[in-house]
JSON list of C-alpha atoms (C1' of nucleotides) in Angstrom, two decimals:
[
{"chain": "A", "resi": 24, "resn": "MET", "atom": "CA", "xyz": [18.91, 6.52, -3.87]},
{"chain": "A", "resi": 25, "resn": "VAL", "atom": "CA", "xyz": [17.45, 8.86, -1.42]},
{"chain": "A", "resi": 26, "resn": "ARG", "atom": "CA", "xyz": [13.77, 8.54, -1.35]},
{"chain": "A", "resi": 27, "resn": "THR", "atom": "CA", "xyz": [12.99, 4.86, -1.78]},
{"chain": "A", "resi": 28, "resn": "PRO", "atom": "CA", "xyz": [10.19, 4.42, -4.33]},
{"chain": "A", "resi": 29, "resn": "LEU", "atom": "CA", "xyz": [7.06, 2.84, -3.00]},
{"chain": "A", "resi": 30, "resn": "THR", "atom": "CA", "xyz": [7.16, -0.91, -3.19]},
{"chain": "A", "resi": 31, "resn": "PRO", "atom": "CA", "xyz": [4.36, -2.84, -4.88]},
{"chain": "A", "resi": 32, "resn": "TRP", "atom": "CA", "xyz": [3.37, -4.07, -1.47]},
{"chain": "A", "resi": 33, "resn": "GLU", "atom": "CA", "xyz": [2.95, -0.52, -0.24]},
{"chain": "A", "resi": 34, "resn": "ARG", "atom": "CA", "xyz": [0.78, 0.27, -3.23]},
{"chain": "A", "resi": 35, "resn": "GLU", "atom": "CA", "xyz": [-1.39, -2.73, -2.51]},
{"chain": "A", "resi": 36, "resn": "ARG", "atom": "CA", "xyz": [-1.72, -1.59, 1.04]},
{"chain": "A", "resi": 37, "resn": "GLY", "atom": "CA", "xyz": [-2.77, 1.80, -0.26]},
{"chain": "A", "resi": 38, "resn": "GLU", "atom": "CA", "xyz": [-5.48, 0.19, -2.35]},
{"chain": "A", "resi": 39, "resn": "ARG", "atom": "CA", "xyz": [-6.82, -1.74, 0.60]},
{"chain": "A", "resi": 40, "resn": "PHE", "atom": "CA", "xyz": [-6.71, 1.40, 2.67]},
{"chain": "A", "resi": 41, "resn": "GLY", "atom": "CA", "xyz": [-8.65, 3.35, 0.05]},
{"chain": "A", "resi": 42, "resn": "ALA", "atom": "CA", "xyz": [-11.21, 0.59, -0.25]},
{"chain": "A", "resi": 43, "resn": "LEU", "atom": "CA", "xyz": [-11.79, 0.78, 3.48]},
{"chain": "A", "resi": 44, "resn": "LEU", "atom": "CA", "xyz": [-12.39, 4.51, 3.29]},
{"chain": "A", "resi": 45, "resn": "ARG", "atom": "CA", "xyz": [-14.72, 4.13, 0.36]},
{"chain": "A", "resi": 46, "resn": "GLU", "atom": "CA", "xyz": [-16.68, 1.47, 2.16]},
{"chain": "A", "resi": 47, "resn": "ALA", "atom": "CA", "xyz": [-16.93, 3.64, 5.24]},
{"chain": "A", "resi": 48, "resn": "ARG", "atom": "CA", "xyz": [-18.09, 6.58, 3.16]},
{"chain": "A", "resi": 49, "resn": "GLY", "atom": "CA", "xyz": [-21.13, 4.62, 2.07]},
{"chain": "A", "resi": 50, "resn": "GLU", "atom": "CA", "xyz": [-23.67, 6.80, 0.32]},
{"chain": "A", "resi": 51, "resn": "ARG", "atom": "CA", "xyz": [-22.15, 10.13, 1.12]},
{"chain": "A", "resi": 52, "resn": "SER", "atom": "CA", "xyz": [-20.52, 12.00, -1.73]},
{"chain": "A", "resi": 53, "resn": "MET", "atom": "CA", "xyz": [-16.81, 12.52, -2.04]},
{"chain": "A", "resi": 54, "resn": "VAL", "atom": "CA", "xyz": [-17.07, 16.29, -1.94]},
{"chain": "A", "resi": 55, "resn": "GLU", "atom": "CA", "xyz": [-19.09, 16.25, 1.23]},
{"chain": "A", "resi": 56, "resn": "VAL", "atom": "CA", "xyz": [-16.73, 13.98, 3.13]},
{"chain": "A", "resi": 57, "resn": "ALA", "atom": "CA", "xyz": [-13.74, 15.83, 1.76]},
{"chain": "A", "resi": 58, "resn": "ALA", "atom": "CA", "xyz": [-15.23, 19.14, 2.84]},
{"chain": "A", "resi": 59, "resn": "VAL", "atom": "CA", "xyz": [-15.93, 17.84, 6.32]},
{"chain": "A", "resi": 60, "resn": "ALA", "atom": "CA", "xyz": [-12.41, 16.50, 6.60]},
{"chain": "A", "resi": 61, "resn": "GLY", "atom": "CA", "xyz": [-10.94, 19.70, 5.21]},
{"chain": "A", "resi": 62, "resn": "VAL", "atom": "CA", "xyz": [-9.21, 18.14, 2.23]},
{"chain": "A", "resi": 63, "resn": "SER", "atom": "CA", "xyz": [-9.85, 18.55, -1.48]},
{"chain": "A", "resi": 64, "resn": "ALA", "atom": "CA", "xyz": [-12.07, 16.10, -3.28]},
{"chain": "A", "resi": 65, "resn": "GLU", "atom": "CA", "xyz": [-9.25, 15.17, -5.60]},
{"chain": "A", "resi": 66, "resn": "THR", "atom": "CA", "xyz": [-7.12, 14.16, -2.67]},
{"chain": "A", "resi": 67, "resn": "LEU", "atom": "CA", "xyz": [-9.84, 11.99, -1.24]},
{"chain": "A", "resi": 68, "resn": "ARG", "atom": "CA", "xyz": [-10.42, 10.41, -4.61]},
{"chain": "A", "resi": 69, "resn": "LYS", "atom": "CA", "xyz": [-6.73, 9.64, -5.05]},
{"chain": "A", "resi": 70, "resn": "ILE", "atom": "CA", "xyz": [-6.55, 8.08, -1.63]},
{"chain": "A", "resi": 71, "resn": "GLU", "atom": "CA", "xyz": [-9.66, 6.02, -2.24]},
{"chain": "A", "resi": 72, "resn": "THR", "atom": "CA", "xyz": [-8.48, 4.81, -5.62]},
{"chain": "A", "resi": 73, "resn": "GLY", "atom": "CA", "xyz": [-5.04, 4.01, -4.24]},
{"chain": "A", "resi": 74, "resn": "ARG", "atom": "CA", "xyz": [-3.19, 6.56, -6.33]},
{"chain": "A", "resi": 75, "resn": "ALA", "atom": "CA", "xyz": [-1.97, 8.21, -3.15]},
{"chain": "A", "resi": 76, "resn": "PRO", "atom": "CA", "xyz": [-0.95, 5.11, -1.20]},
{"chain": "A", "resi": 77, "resn": "THR", "atom": "CA", "xyz": [0.77, 6.85, 1.70]},
{"chain": "A", "resi": 78, "resn": "PRO", "atom": "CA", "xyz": [-1.25, 9.90, 2.72]},
{"chain": "A", "resi": 79, "resn": "SER", "atom": "CA", "xyz": [-0.17, 12.18, 5.50]},
{"chain": "A", "resi": 80, "resn": "PHE", "atom": "CA", "xyz": [-1.03, 11.23, 9.04]},
{"chain": "A", "resi": 81, "resn": "PHE", "atom": "CA", "xyz": [-3.25, 14.19, 9.81]},
{"chain": "A", "resi": 82, "resn": "THR", "atom": "CA", "xyz": [-5.07, 13.82, 6.53]},
{"chain": "A", "resi": 83, "resn": "VAL", "atom": "CA", "xyz": [-5.99, 10.31, 7.57]},
{"chain": "A", "resi": 84, "resn": "VAL", "atom": "CA", "xyz": [-6.92, 11.60, 11.01]},
{"chain": "A", "resi": 85, "resn": "ALA", "atom": "CA", "xyz": [-9.28, 14.15, 9.48]},
{"chain": "A", "resi": 86, "resn": "LEU", "atom": "CA", "xyz": [-10.83, 11.59, 7.17]},
{"chain": "A", "resi": 87, "resn": "ALA", "atom": "CA", "xyz": [-11.26, 9.03, 9.94]},
{"chain": "A", "resi": 88, "resn": "PHE", "atom": "CA", "xyz": [-12.84, 11.73, 12.04]},
{"chain": "A", "resi": 89, "resn": "ALA", "atom": "CA", "xyz": [-15.23, 12.66, 9.26]},
{"chain": "A", "resi": 90, "resn": "LEU", "atom": "CA", "xyz": [-16.10, 9.01, 8.73]},
{"chain": "A", "resi": 91, "resn": "ASP", "atom": "CA", "xyz": [-16.29, 8.04, 12.38]},
{"chain": "A", "resi": 92, "resn": "LEU", "atom": "CA", "xyz": [-13.53, 5.52, 12.03]},
{"chain": "A", "resi": 93, "resn": "SER", "atom": "CA", "xyz": [-11.01, 4.36, 14.57]},
{"chain": "A", "resi": 94, "resn": "LEU", "atom": "CA", "xyz": [-7.41, 4.96, 13.60]},
{"chain": "A", "resi": 95, "resn": "ASP", "atom": "CA", "xyz": [-6.28, 1.83, 15.35]},
{"chain": "A", "resi": 96, "resn": "GLU", "atom": "CA", "xyz": [-8.81, -0.23, 13.44]},
{"chain": "A", "resi": 97, "resn": "LEU", "atom": "CA", "xyz": [-7.77, 1.38, 10.20]},
{"chain": "A", "resi": 98, "resn": "ALA", "atom": "CA", "xyz": [-4.14, 0.62, 10.84]},
{"chain": "A", "resi": 99, "resn": "ALA", "atom": "CA", "xyz": [-4.94, -2.92, 11.90]},
{"chain": "A", "resi": 100, "resn": "ALA", "atom": "CA", "xyz": [-7.01, -3.49, 8.79]},
{"chain": "A", "resi": 101, "resn": "CYS", "atom": "CA", "xyz": [-4.08, -2.51, 6.57]},
{"chain": "A", "resi": 102, "resn": "ALA", "atom": "CA", "xyz": [-1.41, -4.17, 8.66]},
{"chain": "A", "resi": 103, "resn": "PRO", "atom": "CA", "xyz": [0.54, -7.12, 7.32]},
{"chain": "A", "resi": 104, "resn": "PRO", "atom": "CA", "xyz": [-0.66, -10.55, 8.33]},
{"chain": "A", "resi": 105, "resn": "GLY", "atom": "CA", "xyz": [0.50, -11.83, 11.69]},
{"chain": "A", "resi": 106, "resn": "ASP", "atom": "CA", "xyz": [0.34, -8.43, 13.29]},
{"chain": "A", "resi": 107, "resn": "GLY", "atom": "CA", "xyz": [0.66, -8.95, 16.99]},
{"chain": "A", "resi": 108, "resn": "GLU", "atom": "CA", "xyz": [0.07, -6.31, 19.57]},
{"chain": "A", "resi": 109, "resn": "HIS", "atom": "CA", "xyz": [3.27, -4.74, 20.68]},
{"chain": "A", "resi": 110, "resn": "GLY", "atom": "CA", "xyz": [6.43, -6.79, 20.71]},
{"chain": "A", "resi": 111, "resn": "GLU", "atom": "CA", "xyz": [6.82, -7.47, 17.04]},
{"chain": "A", "resi": 112, "resn": "GLN", "atom": "CA", "xyz": [9.61, -5.45, 15.55]},
{"chain": "A", "resi": 113, "resn": "GLY", "atom": "CA", "xyz": [10.97, -5.36, 12.05]},
{"chain": "A", "resi": 114, "resn": "ALA", "atom": "CA", "xyz": [7.61, -4.21, 10.85]},
{"chain": "A", "resi": 115, "resn": "ALA", "atom": "CA", "xyz": [9.30, -2.62, 7.83]},
{"chain": "A", "resi": 116, "resn": "LEU", "atom": "CA", "xyz": [6.43, -0.27, 7.32]},
{"chain": "A", "resi": 117, "resn": "SER", "atom": "CA", "xyz": [7.63, 3.26, 6.90]},
{"chain": "A", "resi": 118, "resn": "ALA", "atom": "CA", "xyz": [7.08, 5.24, 3.72]},
{"chain": "B", "resi": 13, "resn": "MET", "atom": "CA", "xyz": [-0.90, 28.07, -5.50]},
{"chain": "B", "resi": 14, "resn": "VAL", "atom": "CA", "xyz": [-1.52, 24.42, -5.76]},
{"chain": "B", "resi": 15, "resn": "ARG", "atom": "CA", "xyz": [0.02, 22.79, -2.79]},
{"chain": "B", "resi": 16, "resn": "THR", "atom": "CA", "xyz": [-0.92, 24.96, 0.14]},
{"chain": "B", "resi": 17, "resn": "PRO", "atom": "CA", "xyz": [2.12, 25.56, 2.36]},
{"chain": "B", "resi": 18, "resn": "LEU", "atom": "CA", "xyz": [1.83, 24.37, 5.91]},
{"chain": "B", "resi": 19, "resn": "THR", "atom": "CA", "xyz": [0.26, 26.92, 8.19]},
{"chain": "B", "resi": 20, "resn": "PRO", "atom": "CA", "xyz": [2.03, 27.99, 11.37]},
{"chain": "B", "resi": 21, "resn": "TRP", "atom": "CA", "xyz": [-0.66, 26.18, 13.28]},
{"chain": "B", "resi": 22, "resn": "GLU", "atom": "CA", "xyz": [0.17, 22.95, 11.47]},
{"chain": "B", "resi": 23, "resn": "ARG", "atom": "CA", "xyz": [3.82, 23.40, 12.32]},
{"chain": "B", "resi": 24, "resn": "GLU", "atom": "CA", "xyz": [2.96, 23.90, 15.97]},
{"chain": "B", "resi": 25, "resn": "ARG", "atom": "CA", "xyz": [0.91, 20.77, 15.86]},
{"chain": "B", "resi": 26, "resn": "GLY", "atom": "CA", "xyz": [3.90, 18.99, 14.38]},
{"chain": "B", "resi": 27, "resn": "GLU", "atom": "CA", "xyz": [6.03, 20.14, 17.28]},
{"chain": "B", "resi": 28, "resn": "ARG", "atom": "CA", "xyz": [3.52, 18.90, 19.81]},
{"chain": "B", "resi": 29, "resn": "PHE", "atom": "CA", "xyz": [3.31, 15.64, 17.95]},
{"chain": "B", "resi": 30, "resn": "GLY", "atom": "CA", "xyz": [7.07, 15.23, 17.97]},
{"chain": "B", "resi": 31, "resn": "ALA", "atom": "CA", "xyz": [7.24, 16.07, 21.65]},
{"chain": "B", "resi": 32, "resn": "LEU", "atom": "CA", "xyz": [4.74, 13.32, 22.35]},
{"chain": "B", "resi": 33, "resn": "LEU", "atom": "CA", "xyz": [6.82, 10.80, 20.47]},
{"chain": "B", "resi": 34, "resn": "ARG", "atom": "CA", "xyz": [9.95, 11.89, 22.25]},
{"chain": "B", "resi": 35, "resn": "GLU", "atom": "CA", "xyz": [8.26, 11.58, 25.58]},
{"chain": "B", "resi": 36, "resn": "ALA", "atom": "CA", "xyz": [6.96, 8.14, 24.72]},
{"chain": "B", "resi": 37, "resn": "ARG", "atom": "CA", "xyz": [10.41, 7.05, 23.59]},
{"chain": "B", "resi": 38, "resn": "GLY", "atom": "CA", "xyz": [11.71, 7.64, 27.10]},
{"chain": "B", "resi": 39, "resn": "GLU", "atom": "CA", "xyz": [15.15, 6.20, 27.58]},
{"chain": "B", "resi": 40, "resn": "ARG", "atom": "CA", "xyz": [15.41, 4.26, 24.39]},
{"chain": "B", "resi": 41, "resn": "SER", "atom": "CA", "xyz": [17.72, 5.60, 21.75]},
{"chain": "B", "resi": 42, "resn": "MET", "atom": "CA", "xyz": [16.54, 7.13, 18.51]},
{"chain": "B", "resi": 43, "resn": "VAL", "atom": "CA", "xyz": [18.35, 4.62, 16.38]},
{"chain": "B", "resi": 44, "resn": "GLU", "atom": "CA", "xyz": [16.79, 1.70, 18.19]},
{"chain": "B", "resi": 45, "resn": "VAL", "atom": "CA", "xyz": [13.23, 2.97, 17.91]},
{"chain": "B", "resi": 46, "resn": "ALA", "atom": "CA", "xyz": [13.79, 4.00, 14.32]},
{"chain": "B", "resi": 47, "resn": "ALA", "atom": "CA", "xyz": [15.15, 0.58, 13.48]},
{"chain": "B", "resi": 48, "resn": "VAL", "atom": "CA", "xyz": [12.21, -1.14, 15.13]},
{"chain": "B", "resi": 49, "resn": "ALA", "atom": "CA", "xyz": [9.77, 1.07, 13.27]},
{"chain": "B", "resi": 50, "resn": "GLY", "atom": "CA", "xyz": [11.62, 0.59, 10.02]},
{"chain": "B", "resi": 51, "resn": "VAL", "atom": "CA", "xyz": [12.42, 4.25, 9.38]},
{"chain": "B", "resi": 52, "resn": "SER", "atom": "CA", "xyz": [15.74, 6.04, 9.28]},
{"chain": "B", "resi": 53, "resn": "ALA", "atom": "CA", "xyz": [17.01, 7.72, 12.41]},
{"chain": "B", "resi": 54, "resn": "GLU", "atom": "CA", "xyz": [17.15, 11.06, 10.66]},
{"chain": "B", "resi": 55, "resn": "THR", "atom": "CA", "xyz": [13.49, 10.81, 9.77]},
{"chain": "B", "resi": 56, "resn": "LEU", "atom": "CA", "xyz": [12.55, 10.05, 13.35]},
{"chain": "B", "resi": 57, "resn": "ARG", "atom": "CA", "xyz": [14.67, 12.97, 14.48]},
{"chain": "B", "resi": 58, "resn": "LYS", "atom": "CA", "xyz": [12.94, 15.33, 12.08]},
{"chain": "B", "resi": 59, "resn": "ILE", "atom": "CA", "xyz": [9.55, 14.19, 13.24]},
{"chain": "B", "resi": 60, "resn": "GLU", "atom": "CA", "xyz": [10.49, 14.51, 16.90]},
{"chain": "B", "resi": 61, "resn": "THR", "atom": "CA", "xyz": [11.95, 17.96, 16.43]},
{"chain": "B", "resi": 62, "resn": "GLY", "atom": "CA", "xyz": [8.96, 19.08, 14.39]},
{"chain": "B", "resi": 63, "resn": "ARG", "atom": "CA", "xyz": [10.91, 19.64, 11.21]},
{"chain": "B", "resi": 64, "resn": "ALA", "atom": "CA", "xyz": [8.66, 17.12, 9.47]},
{"chain": "B", "resi": 65, "resn": "PRO", "atom": "CA", "xyz": [5.31, 18.28, 10.82]},
{"chain": "B", "resi": 66, "resn": "THR", "atom": "CA", "xyz": [3.08, 16.07, 8.67]},
{"chain": "B", "resi": 67, "resn": "PRO", "atom": "CA", "xyz": [4.66, 12.63, 8.38]},
{"chain": "B", "resi": 68, "resn": "SER", "atom": "CA", "xyz": [3.04, 9.89, 6.38]},
{"chain": "B", "resi": 69, "resn": "PHE", "atom": "CA", "xyz": [0.30, 7.87, 7.99]},
{"chain": "B", "resi": 70, "resn": "PHE", "atom": "CA", "xyz": [2.02, 4.53, 7.92]},
{"chain": "B", "resi": 71, "resn": "THR", "atom": "CA", "xyz": [5.23, 6.01, 9.23]},
{"chain": "B", "resi": 72, "resn": "VAL", "atom": "CA", "xyz": [3.27, 7.17, 12.25]},
{"chain": "B", "resi": 73, "resn": "VAL", "atom": "CA", "xyz": [1.63, 3.78, 12.49]},
{"chain": "B", "resi": 74, "resn": "ALA", "atom": "CA", "xyz": [5.01, 2.09, 12.57]},
{"chain": "B", "resi": 75, "resn": "LEU", "atom": "CA", "xyz": [6.35, 4.50, 15.18]},
{"chain": "B", "resi": 76, "resn": "ALA", "atom": "CA", "xyz": [3.26, 4.19, 17.35]},
{"chain": "B", "resi": 77, "resn": "PHE", "atom": "CA", "xyz": [3.59, 0.44, 17.08]},
{"chain": "B", "resi": 78, "resn": "ALA", "atom": "CA", "xyz": [7.23, 0.56, 18.09]},
{"chain": "B", "resi": 79, "resn": "LEU", "atom": "CA", "xyz": [6.39, 2.83, 21.01]},
{"chain": "B", "resi": 80, "resn": "ASP", "atom": "CA", "xyz": [3.23, 1.05, 22.12]},
{"chain": "B", "resi": 81, "resn": "LEU", "atom": "CA", "xyz": [1.11, 4.10, 21.51]},
{"chain": "B", "resi": 82, "resn": "SER", "atom": "CA", "xyz": [-2.52, 4.30, 20.52]},
{"chain": "B", "resi": 83, "resn": "LEU", "atom": "CA", "xyz": [-3.14, 6.14, 17.28]},
{"chain": "B", "resi": 84, "resn": "ASP", "atom": "CA", "xyz": [-6.39, 7.52, 18.56]},
{"chain": "B", "resi": 85, "resn": "GLU", "atom": "CA", "xyz": [-4.69, 8.91, 21.64]},
{"chain": "B", "resi": 86, "resn": "LEU", "atom": "CA", "xyz": [-1.97, 10.42, 19.51]},
{"chain": "B", "resi": 87, "resn": "ALA", "atom": "CA", "xyz": [-4.50, 12.12, 17.28]},
{"chain": "B", "resi": 88, "resn": "ALA", "atom": "CA", "xyz": [-6.51, 13.31, 20.23]},
{"chain": "B", "resi": 89, "resn": "ALA", "atom": "CA", "xyz": [-3.43, 14.73, 21.89]},
{"chain": "B", "resi": 90, "resn": "CYS", "atom": "CA", "xyz": [-2.68, 16.83, 18.82]},
{"chain": "B", "resi": 91, "resn": "ALA", "atom": "CA", "xyz": [-6.27, 17.75, 18.05]},
{"chain": "B", "resi": 92, "resn": "PRO", "atom": "CA", "xyz": [-7.36, 21.36, 18.20]},
{"chain": "B", "resi": 93, "resn": "PRO", "atom": "CA", "xyz": [-9.15, 22.55, 21.32]},
{"chain": "B", "resi": 94, "resn": "GLY", "atom": "CA", "xyz": [-12.86, 21.95, 21.53]},
{"chain": "B", "resi": 95, "resn": "ASP", "atom": "CA", "xyz": [-12.61, 18.67, 19.74]},
{"chain": "B", "resi": 96, "resn": "GLY", "atom": "CA", "xyz": [-15.95, 16.96, 20.04]},
{"chain": "B", "resi": 97, "resn": "GLU", "atom": "CA", "xyz": [-16.61, 13.39, 19.16]},
{"chain": "B", "resi": 98, "resn": "HIS", "atom": "CA", "xyz": [-17.96, 13.10, 15.66]},
{"chain": "B", "resi": 99, "resn": "GLY", "atom": "CA", "xyz": [-20.28, 15.77, 14.40]},
{"chain": "B", "resi": 100, "resn": "GLU", "atom": "CA", "xyz": [-17.88, 18.64, 14.28]},
{"chain": "B", "resi": 101, "resn": "GLN", "atom": "CA", "xyz": [-17.07, 19.54, 10.73]},
{"chain": "B", "resi": 102, "resn": "GLY", "atom": "CA", "xyz": [-14.84, 22.24, 9.36]},
{"chain": "B", "resi": 103, "resn": "ALA", "atom": "CA", "xyz": [-11.96, 20.70, 11.15]},
{"chain": "B", "resi": 104, "resn": "ALA", "atom": "CA", "xyz": [-9.62, 22.29, 8.61]},
{"chain": "B", "resi": 105, "resn": "LEU", "atom": "CA", "xyz": [-6.95, 19.72, 9.28]},
{"chain": "B", "resi": 106, "resn": "SER", "atom": "CA", "xyz": [-5.62, 18.23, 6.10]},
{"chain": "B", "resi": 107, "resn": "ALA", "atom": "CA", "xyz": [-2.04, 18.74, 5.08]},
{"chain": "C", "resi": 22, "resn": "DT", "atom": "C1'", "xyz": [-32.62, 17.30, -25.18]},
{"chain": "C", "resi": 23, "resn": "DC", "atom": "C1'", "xyz": [-30.30, 20.02, -21.97]},
{"chain": "C", "resi": 24, "resn": "DT", "atom": "C1'", "xyz": [-28.60, 20.66, -17.50]},
{"chain": "C", "resi": 25, "resn": "DT", "atom": "C1'", "xyz": [-26.78, 19.23, -13.19]},
{"chain": "C", "resi": 26, "resn": "DA", "atom": "C1'", "xyz": [-24.24, 16.32, -10.10]},
{"chain": "C", "resi": 27, "resn": "DT", "atom": "C1'", "xyz": [-20.97, 12.87, -9.33]},
{"chain": "C", "resi": 28, "resn": "DA", "atom": "C1'", "xyz": [-16.87, 10.39, -10.26]},
{"chain": "C", "resi": 29, "resn": "DC", "atom": "C1'", "xyz": [-12.72, 9.23, -13.00]},
{"chain": "C", "resi": 30, "resn": "DC", "atom": "C1'", "xyz": [-8.52, 10.56, -15.48]},
{"chain": "C", "resi": 31, "resn": "DG", "atom": "C1'", "xyz": [-4.54, 13.18, -17.31]},
{"chain": "C", "resi": 32, "resn": "DG", "atom": "C1'", "xyz": [-1.49, 16.92, -16.80]},
{"chain": "C", "resi": 33, "resn": "DT", "atom": "C1'", "xyz": [0.77, 20.62, -14.11]},
{"chain": "C", "resi": 34, "resn": "DA", "atom": "C1'", "xyz": [2.65, 23.17, -10.14]},
{"chain": "C", "resi": 35, "resn": "DT", "atom": "C1'", "xyz": [4.33, 23.54, -5.61]},
{"chain": "C", "resi": 36, "resn": "DT", "atom": "C1'", "xyz": [5.47, 21.81, -1.19]},
{"chain": "C", "resi": 37, "resn": "DT", "atom": "C1'", "xyz": [6.74, 18.32, 1.61]},
{"chain": "C", "resi": 38, "resn": "DG", "atom": "C1'", "xyz": [8.53, 13.65, 3.30]},
{"chain": "C", "resi": 39, "resn": "DT", "atom": "C1'", "xyz": [12.15, 10.45, 3.24]},
{"chain": "C", "resi": 40, "resn": "DA", "atom": "C1'", "xyz": [16.91, 9.22, 2.93]},
{"chain": "C", "resi": 41, "resn": "DT", "atom": "C1'", "xyz": [21.91, 9.90, 2.51]},
{"chain": "C", "resi": 42, "resn": "DC", "atom": "C1'", "xyz": [26.06, 12.48, 3.44]},
{"chain": "C", "resi": 43, "resn": "DA", "atom": "C1'", "xyz": [29.02, 15.63, 5.93]},
{"chain": "C", "resi": 44, "resn": "DC", "atom": "C1'", "xyz": [30.28, 18.15, 10.00]},
{"chain": "C", "resi": 45, "resn": "DG", "atom": "C1'", "xyz": [30.04, 19.43, 14.85]},
{"chain": "C", "resi": 46, "resn": "DG", "atom": "C1'", "xyz": [28.91, 18.78, 19.76]},
{"chain": "C", "resi": 47, "resn": "DT", "atom": "C1'", "xyz": [28.57, 16.01, 24.07]},
{"chain": "C", "resi": 48, "resn": "DC", "atom": "C1'", "xyz": [29.66, 12.33, 27.10]},
{"chain": "C", "resi": 49, "resn": "DG", "atom": "C1'", "xyz": [31.84, 8.16, 28.89]},
{"chain": "C", "resi": 50, "resn": "DA", "atom": "C1'", "xyz": [35.37, 4.55, 28.42]},
{"chain": "C", "resi": 51, "resn": "DG", "atom": "C1'", "xyz": [39.92, 3.37, 27.31]},
{"chain": "D", "resi": 14, "resn": "DC", "atom": "C1'", "xyz": [43.77, 12.76, 24.59]},
{"chain": "D", "resi": 15, "resn": "DT", "atom": "C1'", "xyz": [41.57, 9.58, 21.51]},
{"chain": "D", "resi": 16, "resn": "DC", "atom": "C1'", "xyz": [37.92, 6.74, 20.31]},
{"chain": "D", "resi": 17, "resn": "DG", "atom": "C1'", "xyz": [33.27, 5.51, 19.89]},
{"chain": "D", "resi": 18, "resn": "DA", "atom": "C1'", "xyz": [28.22, 6.15, 20.43]},
{"chain": "D", "resi": 19, "resn": "DC", "atom": "C1'", "xyz": [24.48, 9.26, 20.40]},
{"chain": "D", "resi": 20, "resn": "DC", "atom": "C1'", "xyz": [22.26, 13.54, 19.21]},
{"chain": "D", "resi": 21, "resn": "DG", "atom": "C1'", "xyz": [21.76, 17.71, 16.36]},
{"chain": "D", "resi": 22, "resn": "DT", "atom": "C1'", "xyz": [22.04, 20.67, 12.11]},
{"chain": "D", "resi": 23, "resn": "DG", "atom": "C1'", "xyz": [22.73, 21.68, 7.36]},
{"chain": "D", "resi": 24, "resn": "DA", "atom": "C1'", "xyz": [22.82, 20.58, 2.48]},
{"chain": "D", "resi": 25, "resn": "DT", "atom": "C1'", "xyz": [21.45, 17.56, -1.23]},
{"chain": "D", "resi": 26, "resn": "DA", "atom": "C1'", "xyz": [18.53, 14.42, -3.98]},
{"chain": "D", "resi": 27, "resn": "DC", "atom": "C1'", "xyz": [14.54, 12.26, -5.35]},
{"chain": "D", "resi": 28, "resn": "DA", "atom": "C1'", "xyz": [9.77, 10.56, -4.92]},
{"chain": "D", "resi": 29, "resn": "DA", "atom": "C1'", "xyz": [5.37, 11.47, -3.45]},
{"chain": "D", "resi": 30, "resn": "DA", "atom": "C1'", "xyz": [1.27, 14.21, -1.48]},
{"chain": "D", "resi": 31, "resn": "DT", "atom": "C1'", "xyz": [-1.71, 17.94, -2.20]},
{"chain": "D", "resi": 32, "resn": "DA", "atom": "C1'", "xyz": [-4.21, 20.98, -5.07]},
{"chain": "D", "resi": 33, "resn": "DC", "atom": "C1'", "xyz": [-6.07, 23.09, -9.29]},
{"chain": "D", "resi": 34, "resn": "DC", "atom": "C1'", "xyz": [-7.38, 22.74, -14.18]},
{"chain": "D", "resi": 35, "resn": "DG", "atom": "C1'", "xyz": [-9.65, 20.74, -18.15]},
{"chain": "D", "resi": 36, "resn": "DG", "atom": "C1'", "xyz": [-11.81, 16.89, -20.24]},
{"chain": "D", "resi": 37, "resn": "DT", "atom": "C1'", "xyz": [-14.77, 12.69, -20.21]},
{"chain": "D", "resi": 38, "resn": "DA", "atom": "C1'", "xyz": [-18.51, 9.54, -18.82]},
{"chain": "D", "resi": 39, "resn": "DT", "atom": "C1'", "xyz": [-22.66, 8.31, -16.53]},
{"chain": "D", "resi": 40, "resn": "DA", "atom": "C1'", "xyz": [-27.06, 8.94, -14.32]},
{"chain": "D", "resi": 41, "resn": "DA", "atom": "C1'", "xyz": [-30.89, 11.74, -12.63]},
{"chain": "D", "resi": 42, "resn": "DG", "atom": "C1'", "xyz": [-34.01, 15.65, -13.29]},
{"chain": "D", "resi": 43, "resn": "DA", "atom": "C1'", "xyz": [-36.31, 19.61, -15.64]}
]
DNA sequence: TCTTATACCGGTATTTGTATCACGGTCGAG
DNA sequence: CTCGACCGTGATACAAATACCGGTATAAGA
């Protein structure tokens, strides 16, 4: 195997991540936020619904920027339980 | 065209991004940092050399975690010039 | 009712990320 | 010189991200 398929855990994380974005979007429409971030509405929808569980870094940066979110908070919110601050290795994140 | 190819500007940004990671890695070896982050050494190499200009969000999260970097600082360091704080739309980031 | 806007879903196309393998280069220890 | 560790490049393989299309459903407005 070359490209390890996404684990169920990663897909769950993607759903939580999308829920966070959707919550942060609030009343604004998908197309508006997507336009501000410079991504297509379909992409934003897939990320929000968890069908794109591991979006690209700069896509997330653009969305967080459009939504006034902190990347560190986003990452922390989707991090596995018991996430320390810096010394903890073996995070097994990737993807 | 469906999946827009990466623009030269995005590739440059990827190179800057990789240079930042390499600088933050300092003396530590690639294999060690990659192992801590939970990614393969080849993947880290491609990101550092800019041959993977738009890595996945959680991959970057894991690397930033392994390197004790702030995601917001990373994003800011790779942001286009004239990056305000929140109102600036049309960022045209994506990828 | 008809139209519009929004969101969801399926399919399709293309590009990219991730990982493995193979080979070569450099450097230091033996 | 050989061996090992590290870095780099190339090719290969597969899964996923992004984007566009059409269709569907719902709710608000003319």
